[in-house]
Amino acid sequence: MGKKSDAPVRSCIGCRSKFPKEELIRFSADENGRVRVDPLYKNPGRGVYLCPEMSCFRQAFKKRGAFNRALRRQVEVPQNPEDLLYETLQAFEKEREGIKKRLKGLREGEGKRLSLSLQRIDKMIERLRLCEE
Ligand SMILES: [Zn+2]
């Protein structure tokens, strides 16, 4: 808190606190109404955000229909916060591998944005792994 920034801010549906978007995990609903992790914040439609904290995952699951309300539709979520955390970690790891592959094909100085995404994803994975312990 207290740090001035122009970065877009979003609220976590678990703790309800506001954070720069890039510090939160974005989820959106796919065409079948299934909640999916969106590691690069690019999936269309409404998004719902969570801190990479087990307590926030748990709180979101405690509030009945929190995901439905935030996404303004009926959505399907995993059975429990632990499953969602697991799926989230998997999605971020998959994204990381994809970015690494894409970076390999680039010359030095290219792919600056990709490198930044990779740094952010690495940080997120680190925090999610801590949640798992
Ligand atoms: Zn939170």
XYZ file of C-alpha atoms and ligand atoms in Angstrom:
134
model
C 0.000 0.000 0.000
C 0.982 3.599 -0.422
C 2.935 3.024 -3.596
C 1.673 5.215 -6.399
C 1.135 3.442 -9.639
C -0.882 3.735 -12.825
C -1.229 -0.013 -13.112
C -4.812 -1.242 -13.361
C -6.224 -2.385 -10.044
C -8.567 -5.291 -9.385
C -10.250 -6.782 -6.317
C -9.614 -10.283 -5.079
C -12.918 -12.146 -4.600
C -11.436 -13.881 -1.560
C -10.099 -11.124 0.695
C -11.869 -8.310 -1.224
C -8.689 -6.212 -1.187
C -7.498 -4.273 -4.215
C -4.178 -4.973 -5.864
C -2.426 -4.168 -9.123
C -3.887 -6.591 -11.640
C -0.497 -8.166 -12.313
C -0.269 -9.421 -8.738
C -3.539 -11.312 -9.022
C -4.529 -14.469 -10.850
C -7.220 -13.992 -13.467
C -9.901 -16.576 -14.149
C -12.544 -16.477 -16.845
C -15.248 -18.826 -18.055
C -14.720 -20.860 -21.211
C -17.454 -21.564 -23.775
C -18.765 -24.404 -21.606
C -19.030 -22.243 -18.515
C -16.038 -23.845 -16.891
C -13.786 -21.550 -14.862
C -10.305 -21.449 -16.365
C -7.073 -19.820 -15.329
C -5.942 -17.020 -17.622
C -2.210 -16.592 -16.913
C -1.667 -13.870 -19.528
C -4.895 -11.911 -18.875
C -6.007 -12.303 -22.455
C -9.107 -14.475 -22.458
C -12.224 -12.647 -23.588
C -15.169 -11.828 -21.384
C -15.433 -11.060 -17.730
C -12.667 -11.948 -15.380
C -12.506 -12.783 -11.729
C -9.363 -12.296 -9.654
C -7.721 -14.038 -6.731
C -4.512 -13.491 -4.762
C -2.011 -16.327 -5.010
C -2.851 -17.189 -1.394
C -4.531 -20.300 -0.077
C -6.604 -18.239 2.346
C -8.092 -16.242 -0.545
C -8.899 -19.397 -2.518
C -10.629 -20.787 0.580
C -12.573 -17.602 1.242
C -13.799 -17.477 -2.354
C -15.137 -21.022 -2.019
C -16.822 -20.217 1.284
C -18.913 -17.482 -0.297
C -21.540 -19.369 -2.188
C -21.762 -18.303 -5.794
C -18.818 -15.888 -5.596
C -17.584 -16.987 -9.007
C -21.074 -16.834 -10.544
C -21.621 -13.346 -9.225
C -18.278 -12.006 -10.377
C -18.582 -13.553 -13.829
C -22.317 -12.775 -14.054
C -23.232 -16.232 -15.215
C -23.559 -19.772 -13.944
C -20.090 -21.294 -13.945
C -18.560 -24.589 -13.010
C -15.674 -24.504 -10.541
C -13.511 -27.325 -9.193
C -14.753 -29.194 -6.114
C -12.564 -27.406 -3.628
C -9.939 -24.657 -3.334
C -7.101 -27.188 -3.339
C -8.184 -28.507 -6.754
C -8.443 -25.010 -8.137
C -4.989 -24.201 -6.806
C -3.618 -27.334 -8.458
C -5.217 -26.434 -11.794
C -3.898 -22.912 -11.491
C -0.357 -24.069 -10.900
C -0.585 -26.470 -13.859
C -1.839 -23.705 -16.141
C 0.959 -21.362 -15.136
C 3.593 -24.056 -15.612
C 2.240 -24.875 -19.065
C 2.292 -21.207 -20.003
C 5.854 -20.909 -18.768
C 7.002 -23.777 -20.987
C 5.252 -22.200 -23.970
C 6.927 -18.850 -23.400
C 10.335 -20.447 -22.970
C 9.928 -22.210 -26.307
C 8.900 -19.011 -28.036
C 11.816 -17.102 -26.544
C 14.276 -19.674 -27.863
C 13.360 -18.793 -31.434
C 14.069 -15.111 -30.932
C 17.264 -13.127 -31.300
C 18.791 -11.202 -28.454
C 16.898 -8.002 -27.735
C 13.651 -9.411 -29.086
C 10.845 -10.692 -26.961
C 11.170 -8.169 -24.178
C 7.479 -8.387 -23.371
C 7.669 -12.155 -23.347
C 10.580 -12.022 -20.916
C 8.567 -9.779 -18.643
C 5.623 -12.172 -18.785
C 7.972 -14.998 -17.959
C 9.309 -13.159 -14.920
C 5.798 -12.496 -13.705
C 4.774 -16.113 -14.251
C 7.860 -17.385 -12.434
C 6.992 -15.217 -9.457
C 3.393 -16.425 -9.480
C 4.466 -20.073 -9.622
C 6.776 -19.507 -6.682
C 3.914 -18.077 -4.629
C 1.490 -20.833 -5.669
C 3.999 -23.504 -4.667
C 4.223 -21.935 -1.223
C 0.421 -22.266 -0.959
C 0.651 -25.965 -1.667
C 2.963 -26.706 1.239
Zn -7.002 -11.998 -1.742
